[in-house]
GROMACS .gro file of C-alpha atoms in nm:
model
  362
    1MET     CA    1  15.469  15.981   9.099
    2THR     CA    2  15.158  15.775   9.031
    3SER     CA    3  14.847  15.841   9.214
    4VAL     CA    4  14.782  15.569   9.470
    5PRO     CA    5  14.432  15.530   9.631
    6ALA     CA    6  14.417  15.637   9.987
    7ASP     CA    7  14.272  15.305  10.086
    8LEU     CA    8  14.527  15.067   9.965
    9PHE     CA    9  14.314  14.760  10.053
   10GLY     CA   10  14.020  14.826   9.820
   11ARG     CA   11  13.761  14.989  10.040
   12ARG     CA   12  13.710  15.288   9.808
   13HIS     CA   13  13.791  15.307   9.442
   14PRO     CA   14  13.931  15.028   9.235
   15ASP     CA   15  14.294  15.084   9.117
   16ARG     CA   16  14.325  15.118   8.743
   17ALA     CA   17  14.691  15.033   8.778
   18ILE     CA   18  14.583  14.666   8.815
   19ARG     CA   19  14.655  14.631   8.443
   20VAL     CA   20  15.020  14.631   8.535
   21PHE     CA   21  14.962  14.274   8.650
   22SER     CA   22  14.890  14.137   8.308
   23GLY     CA   23  15.273  14.153   8.254
   24VAL     CA   24  15.357  14.044   8.602
   25ALA     CA   25  15.125  13.752   8.581
   26GLU     CA   26  15.263  13.650   8.243
   27THR     CA   27  15.614  13.628   8.377
   28ARG     CA   28  15.511  13.431   8.667
   29LEU     CA   29  15.319  13.187   8.457
   30ARG     CA   30  15.609  13.126   8.225
   31TRP     CA   31  15.808  13.021   8.540
   32SER     CA   32  15.517  12.784   8.632
   33ALA     CA   33  15.522  12.623   8.285
   34LEU     CA   34  15.896  12.557   8.334
   35ILE     CA   35  15.867  12.413   8.675
   36HIS     CA   36  15.570  12.185   8.594
   37ARG     CA   37  15.778  11.932   8.406
   38ARG     CA   38  15.594  11.782   8.118
   39VAL     CA   39  15.604  11.413   8.006
   40PRO     CA   40  15.489  11.269   7.681
   41GLY     CA   41  15.112  11.317   7.632
   42GLY     CA   42  15.107  11.650   7.777
   43ARG     CA   43  15.059  11.528   8.144
   44VAL     CA   44  15.225  11.712   8.412
   45ASP     CA   45  15.465  11.497   8.622
   46ASP     CA   46  15.356  11.587   8.970
   47HIS     CA   47  15.412  11.440   9.315
   48ARG     CA   48  15.095  11.322   9.489
   49LEU     CA   49  15.156  11.220   9.853
   50VAL     CA   50  14.943  11.113  10.143
   51LEU     CA   51  15.078  11.302  10.450
   52THR     CA   52  14.987  11.313  10.817
   53VAL     CA   53  14.923  11.625  11.025
   54ALA     CA   54  15.197  11.595  11.299
   55GLN     CA   55  15.132  11.908  11.471
   56ARG     CA   56  14.897  12.206  11.487
   57ARG     CA   57  14.988  12.550  11.614
   58VAL     CA   58  14.830  12.878  11.645
   59GLU     CA   59  15.056  13.116  11.438
   60ALA     CA   60  14.888  13.463  11.526
   61ARG     CA   61  14.782  13.611  11.844
   62ASP     CA   62  14.416  13.656  11.724
   63ALA     CA   63  14.417  13.270  11.683
   64ASP     CA   64  14.274  13.309  11.330
   65VAL     CA   65  14.584  13.153  11.172
   66VAL     CA   66  14.668  12.789  11.232
   67GLY     CA   67  14.996  12.616  11.134
   68LEU     CA   68  15.021  12.260  11.026
   69LEU     CA   69  15.326  12.038  11.006
   70LEU     CA   70  15.285  11.754  10.751
   71VAL     CA   71  15.498  11.447  10.761
   72ALA     CA   72  15.523  11.136  10.537
   73PRO     CA   73  15.438  10.784  10.693
   74GLY     CA   74  15.743  10.633  10.856
   75GLY     CA   75  15.928  10.967  10.854
   76ARG     CA   76  16.035  10.926  10.490
   77ALA     CA   77  16.210  11.214  10.318
   78LEU     CA   78  15.978  11.451  10.134
   79PRO     CA   79  16.040  11.598   9.777
   80PRO     CA   80  16.255  11.904   9.788
   81TRP     CA   81  16.128  12.255   9.746
   82ARG     CA   82  16.261  12.616   9.727
   83PRO     CA   83  16.135  12.937   9.873
   84GLY     CA   84  15.810  13.052   9.704
   85ALA     CA   85  15.679  12.692   9.651
   86HIS     CA   86  15.326  12.587   9.746
   87LEU     CA   87  15.133  12.259   9.800
   88ASP     CA   88  14.778  12.180   9.659
   89LEU     CA   89  14.574  12.012   9.943
   90GLU     CA   90  14.298  11.782   9.872
   91LEU     CA   91  14.066  11.865  10.154
   92PRO     CA   92  13.802  11.608  10.303
   93SER     CA   93  13.512  11.779  10.105
   94GLY     CA   94  13.709  11.724   9.777
   95ARG     CA   95  13.803  12.096   9.770
   96LEU     CA   96  14.152  12.158   9.619
   97ARG     CA   97  14.327  12.452   9.771
   98GLN     CA   98  14.686  12.594   9.742
   99TYR     CA   99  14.895  12.700  10.047
  100SER     CA  100  15.237  12.828  10.034
  101LEU     CA  101  15.525  12.637  10.220
  102CYS     CA  102  15.660  12.851  10.505
  103GLY     CA  103  15.914  12.622  10.676
  104ASP     CA  104  16.264  12.540  10.619
  105PRO     CA  105  16.359  12.391  10.278
  106ALA     CA  106  16.660  12.218  10.433
  107ASP     CA  107  16.430  12.005  10.651
  108ARG     CA  108  16.336  11.723  10.414
  109HIS     CA  109  16.101  11.550  10.662
  110VAL     CA  110  15.839  11.807  10.724
  111TYR     CA  111  15.626  12.056  10.533
  112ARG     CA  112  15.489  12.359  10.721
  113ILE     CA  113  15.186  12.556  10.593
  114ALA     CA  114  14.980  12.823  10.774
  115VAL     CA  115  14.609  12.900  10.684
  116ARG     CA  116  14.401  13.202  10.793
  117ARG     CA  117  14.036  13.123  10.880
  118ILE     CA  118  13.813  13.312  10.636
  119PRO     CA  119  13.446  13.261  10.753
  120ASP     CA  120  13.303  13.408  10.430
  121GLY     CA  121  13.549  13.258  10.193
  122GLY     CA  122  13.519  12.946   9.974
  123GLY     CA  123  13.520  12.698  10.277
  124GLY     CA  124  13.861  12.560  10.238
  125SER     CA  125  14.017  12.752  10.532
  126ILE     CA  126  13.735  12.645  10.757
  127GLU     CA  127  13.802  12.286  10.664
  128VAL     CA  128  14.176  12.323  10.742
  129HIS     CA  129  14.095  12.472  11.085
  130ASP     CA  130  13.808  12.236  11.173
  131GLU     CA  131  13.865  11.906  10.995
  132LEU     CA  132  14.242  11.842  11.009
  133PRO     CA  133  14.324  11.749  11.363
  134VAL     CA  134  14.664  11.603  11.454
  135GLY     CA  135  14.681  11.256  11.312
  136ALA     CA  136  14.461  11.334  11.016
  137ARG     CA  137  14.580  11.211  10.660
  138VAL     CA  138  14.560  11.463  10.380
  139THR     CA  139  14.647  11.414  10.020
  140VAL     CA  140  14.877  11.683   9.868
  141ARG     CA  141  15.021  11.757   9.519
  142GLY     CA  142  15.344  11.930   9.466
  143PRO     CA  143  15.558  12.114   9.578
  144ARG     CA  144  15.525  12.345   9.288
  145ASN     CA  145  15.673  12.690   9.246
  146ALA     CA  146  15.520  12.990   9.058
  147PHE     CA  147  15.690  13.247   9.264
  148PRO     CA  148  16.065  13.155   9.277
  149PHE     CA  149  16.319  13.351   9.485
  150VAL     CA  150  16.635  13.441   9.289
  151PRO     CA  151  16.913  13.559   9.549
  152PRO     CA  152  17.135  13.862   9.441
  153GLY     CA  153  17.453  13.732   9.278
  154ARG     CA  154  17.295  13.388   9.208
  155GLY     CA  155  17.093  13.453   8.899
  156SER     CA  156  16.960  13.804   8.976
  157ALA     CA  157  17.131  14.120   8.874
  158ALA     CA  158  16.975  14.310   9.170
  159ALA     CA  159  17.215  14.422   9.445
  160ARG     CA  160  16.963  14.415   9.719
  161VAL     CA  161  16.620  14.252   9.805
  162HIS     CA  162  16.323  14.426   9.932
  163PHE     CA  163  16.034  14.206  10.056
  164ILE     CA  164  15.665  14.329  10.119
  165ALA     CA  165  15.430  14.110  10.303
  166GLY     CA  166  15.069  14.181  10.363
  167GLY     CA  167  14.902  13.970  10.636
  168ILE     CA  168  14.888  13.594  10.547
  169GLY     CA  169  15.100  13.688  10.238
  170VAL     CA  170  15.399  13.636  10.449
  171THR     CA  171  15.386  13.259  10.415
  172PRO     CA  172  15.576  13.256  10.081
  173ILE     CA  173  15.794  13.546  10.198
  174LEU     CA  174  15.925  13.385  10.513
  175PRO     CA  175  16.148  13.121  10.364
  176MET     CA  176  16.277  13.384  10.126
  177VAL     CA  177  16.377  13.606  10.419
  178ARG     CA  178  16.563  13.332  10.576
  179ALA     CA  179  16.727  13.234  10.259
  180ALA     CA  180  16.848  13.579  10.189
  181HIS     CA  181  16.982  13.599  10.550
  182ARG     CA  182  17.169  13.282  10.530
  183LEU     CA  183  17.335  13.395  10.217
  184GLY     CA  184  17.436  13.724  10.368
  185ALA     CA  185  17.233  13.921  10.119
  186ASP     CA  186  17.150  14.286  10.181
  187TRP     CA  187  16.768  14.262  10.239
  188SER     CA  188  16.477  14.440  10.406
  189LEU     CA  189  16.111  14.347  10.484
  190VAL     CA  190  15.794  14.568  10.538
  191TYR     CA  191  15.536  14.351  10.712
  192THR     CA  192  15.177  14.512  10.711
  193GLY     CA  193  14.836  14.408  10.834
  194ARG     CA  194  14.544  14.533  11.039
  195HIS     CA  195  14.695  14.504  11.376
  196ARG     CA  196  14.980  14.320  11.544
  197ASP     CA  197  14.765  14.036  11.680
  198ALA     CA  198  14.672  13.947  11.319
  199LEU     CA  199  15.020  13.905  11.198
  200PRO     CA  200  15.137  13.535  11.175
  201PHE     CA  201  15.498  13.463  11.265
  202LEU     CA  202  15.559  13.799  11.400
  203ASP     CA  203  15.811  13.681  11.653
  204GLU     CA  204  16.008  13.499  11.408
  205LEU     CA  205  16.040  13.791  11.189
  206THR     CA  206  16.107  14.061  11.444
  207GLY     CA  207  16.399  13.842  11.548
  208PHE     CA  208  16.578  13.973  11.248
  209GLY     CA  209  16.611  14.309  11.406
  210ASP     CA  210  16.591  14.647  11.217
  211ARG     CA  211  16.593  14.473  10.870
  212VAL     CA  212  16.210  14.416  10.940
  213THR     CA  213  15.964  14.703  10.957
  214VAL     CA  214  15.620  14.626  11.102
  215ARG     CA  215  15.362  14.865  10.985
  216THR     CA  216  14.996  14.806  11.108
  217ASP     CA  217  14.686  14.996  11.003
  218ASP     CA  218  14.579  15.078  11.380
  219GLU     CA  219  14.923  15.216  11.449
  220SER     CA  220  15.026  15.393  11.142
  221GLY     CA  221  14.715  15.415  10.905
  222LEU     CA  222  14.673  15.253  10.580
  223PRO     CA  223  15.013  15.242  10.402
  224ALA     CA  224  15.068  15.405  10.055
  225ALA     CA  225  15.272  15.212   9.797
  226ALA     CA  226  15.553  15.467   9.864
  227ASP     CA  227  15.553  15.358  10.234
  228LEU     CA  228  15.595  14.990  10.137
  229LEU     CA  229  15.862  15.061   9.881
  230ALA     CA  230  16.069  15.287  10.106
  231GLY     CA  231  16.430  15.268   9.974
  232ALA     CA  232  16.354  15.035   9.696
  233GLY     CA  233  16.496  15.189   9.367
  234PRO     CA  234  16.738  15.093   9.089
  235GLY     CA  235  16.924  14.780   9.155
  236VAL     CA  236  16.658  14.630   9.396
  237ALA     CA  237  16.457  14.326   9.349
  238VAL     CA  238  16.109  14.359   9.510
  239TYR     CA  239  15.915  14.043   9.629
  240CYS     CA  240  15.559  14.120   9.719
  241CYS     CA  241  15.264  13.901   9.841
  242GLY     CA  242  14.946  14.021   9.987
  243PRO     CA  243  14.591  14.156   9.911
  244ALA     CA  244  14.537  14.217   9.540
  245PRO     CA  245  14.486  14.596   9.572
  246MET     CA  246  14.810  14.625   9.775
  247THR     CA  247  15.022  14.440   9.514
  248ALA     CA  248  14.860  14.629   9.231
  249ALA     CA  249  14.958  14.962   9.381
  250VAL     CA  250  15.311  14.841   9.447
  251ALA     CA  251  15.341  14.720   9.084
  252ALA     CA  252  15.210  15.065   8.953
  253LEU     CA  253  15.476  15.249   9.154
  254VAL     CA  254  15.759  15.001   9.068
  255ARG     CA  255  15.676  15.060   8.704
  256GLU     CA  256  15.780  15.431   8.752
  257ARG     CA  257  16.119  15.321   8.903
  258PRO     CA  258  16.347  15.209   8.617
  259GLY     CA  259  16.593  14.938   8.728
  260THR     CA  260  16.371  14.805   9.001
  261GLU     CA  261  16.264  14.442   8.961
  262LEU     CA  262  15.917  14.320   9.076
  263HIS     CA  263  15.832  13.964   9.168
  264SER     CA  264  15.482  13.919   9.293
  265GLU     CA  265  15.222  13.657   9.390
  266ARG     CA  266  14.870  13.722   9.487
  267PHE     CA  267  14.624  13.507   9.673
  268SER     CA  268  14.301  13.602   9.528
  269ALA     CA  269  14.155  13.597   9.175
  270PRO     CA  270  14.252  13.883   8.946
  271PRO     CA  271  13.982  14.119   8.821
  272VAL     CA  272  13.847  14.059   8.476
  273LEU     CA  273  13.992  14.309   8.232
  274ASP     CA  274  13.834  14.402   7.888
  275GLY     CA  275  13.568  14.142   7.934
  276ARG     CA  276  13.254  14.121   7.750
  277PRO     CA  277  12.943  13.909   7.828
  278PHE     CA  278  12.880  13.573   7.648
  279ARG     CA  279  12.658  13.271   7.674
  280VAL     CA  280  12.751  12.933   7.803
  281ARG     CA  281  12.570  12.586   7.759
  282LEU     CA  282  12.643  12.295   7.987
  283ALA     CA  283  12.624  12.000   7.761
  284ARG     CA  284  12.529  11.736   8.005
  285THR     CA  285  12.206  11.926   8.121
  286GLY     CA  286  12.135  12.163   7.845
  287GLU     CA  287  12.142  12.449   8.093
  288GLU     CA  288  12.228  12.801   7.955
  289PHE     CA  289  12.340  13.115   8.133
  290THR     CA  290  12.529  13.440   8.068
  291VAL     CA  291  12.869  13.527   8.204
  292PRO     CA  292  12.887  13.907   8.268
  293ALA     CA  293  13.158  14.123   8.145
  294ASP     CA  294  13.307  14.163   8.487
  295ARG     CA  295  13.273  13.798   8.602
  296THR     CA  296  13.480  13.491   8.537
  297LEU     CA  297  13.344  13.186   8.358
  298LEU     CA  298  13.458  12.971   8.654
  299SER     CA  299  13.247  13.191   8.901
  300GLU     CA  300  12.941  13.144   8.696
  301VAL     CA  301  12.997  12.763   8.668
  302LEU     CA  302  13.057  12.745   9.043
  303ALA     CA  303  12.724  12.912   9.110
  304ARG     CA  304  12.556  12.626   8.939
  305ARG     CA  305  12.793  12.347   8.999
  306PRO     CA  306  12.951  12.425   9.338
  307ASP     CA  307  13.146  12.092   9.336
  308THR     CA  308  13.357  12.188   9.027
  309PRO     CA  309  13.726  12.152   9.121
  310TYR     CA  310  13.941  12.459   9.114
  311SER     CA  311  14.241  12.606   9.304
  312CYS     CA  312  14.459  12.892   9.197
  313ARG     CA  313  14.197  13.095   9.008
  314GLN     CA  314  14.485  13.249   8.811
  315GLY     CA  315  14.534  13.018   8.528
  316PHE     CA  316  14.836  12.812   8.610
  317CYS     CA  317  14.747  12.511   8.819
  318ARG     CA  318  14.502  12.348   8.555
  319THR     CA  319  14.276  12.218   8.826
  320CYS     CA  320  13.955  12.368   8.669
  321ARG     CA  321  14.041  12.254   8.324
  322VAL     CA  322  13.732  12.183   8.113
  323ARG     CA  323  13.670  12.071   7.758
  324VAL     CA  324  13.505  12.302   7.497
  325LEU     CA  325  13.259  12.109   7.270
  326ALA     CA  326  13.153  12.401   7.062
  327GLY     CA  327  13.232  12.778   7.016
  328ALA     CA  328  13.561  12.971   7.008
  329ALA     CA  329  13.772  13.007   7.319
  330GLU     CA  330  13.963  13.316   7.413
  331HIS     CA  331  14.252  13.174   7.602
  332ARG     CA  332  14.410  13.405   7.875
  333ASP     CA  333  14.632  13.154   8.032
  334THR     CA  334  15.005  13.097   7.946
  335VAL     CA  335  15.002  12.728   8.068
  336LEU     CA  336  14.812  12.519   7.805
  337THR     CA  337  15.006  12.396   7.506
  338PRO     CA  338  14.897  12.467   7.152
  339ALA     CA  339  14.799  12.090   7.119
  340GLU     CA  340  14.589  12.119   7.444
  341ARG     CA  341  14.407  12.433   7.324
  342ALA     CA  342  14.354  12.258   6.973
  343ALA     CA  343  14.191  11.964   7.151
  344GLY     CA  344  13.951  12.188   7.337
  345ASP     CA  345  14.102  12.242   7.669
  346LEU     CA  346  14.011  12.565   7.843
  347LEU     CA  347  14.092  12.716   8.199
  348PRO     CA  348  13.764  12.888   8.306
  349CYS     CA  349  13.921  13.081   8.578
  350VAL     CA  350  14.071  13.321   8.347
  351SER     CA  351  13.970  13.226   7.982
  352ARG     CA  352  13.656  13.343   7.804
  353CYS     CA  353  13.450  13.316   7.483
  354ALA     CA  354  13.579  13.469   7.160
  355GLY     CA  355  13.230  13.447   7.014
  356ASP     CA  356  12.876  13.445   7.160
  357LEU     CA  357  12.838  13.095   7.286
  358LEU     CA  358  13.062  12.824   7.442
  359GLU     CA  359  12.938  12.471   7.506
  360LEU     CA  360  13.118  12.294   7.779
  361ASP     CA  361  13.153  11.929   7.874
  362LEU     CA  362  12.984  11.980   8.200
   0.00000   0.00000   0.00000
């Protein structure tokens, strides 16, 4: 069995098994490339809608998670979606942030999202909590799906489904659970977090009975990957979403269980692997700086240009795309086409420099 760090949520040593995610991410991004339908010229054909906040609701007992119901003007039907899909929200500040749809795909007249307030985050969650009251208008893009649920017998060879959700990572998992239950699939869920008051949609999930195991740090201690994967072996499809160290540890253990599928989504930027430092020049100002080996190009650009648009930080949404004017790019995404790369497009959230200097059209 693989060695799993005692602190699964990253408060001790980094997990070397994070390298497993390179393969997982590649599979997920291939799905993204299929779902983002291309039209002539390389543009992504995407819905862009102005919706109204119809309802706000506190979704966790600690009041740190707010749920929003979004509707179209006049109650028009909304574009369809499937479990695992997300929306890109254009926030009042201009920030673009992704939030999973956690409502019912059968209800074509409302989208539901839930957002945890993160005081020391990038500011998007604070805007959702403080600046989107009932009646506010918000522009969204999507829905898009980079984490699709494939039920047993309907495209998946797995006989059973095991879900793992960590905290707010339950948002894409919740519609999957409902879909599996409606289809009569054999499924189970482990839902984990710091304490019960911090877990959104707890009452909805515990209503499914003993298929759902709630495991909190204050009651049971920090879980090991084996605790989260209890009963998941050959013939089981695992769907996991939560903190990066948790999903990395789960991925490492699944790799040691032949015949077990893993489908995963993370809601934080992946660590930089095998990076090396390089220089960057911003063409519009002439400013130059160094990107360290363990930092992303996007993070260093944001430190100097905080209004630079970005969203997923994982190389699949294209929001942060920039043009390279000089230097050789090291592309680490699986979304840009060969023609786009040849034209100089680069996703700075994951890609780097293959030489010593990149000049960007910024």
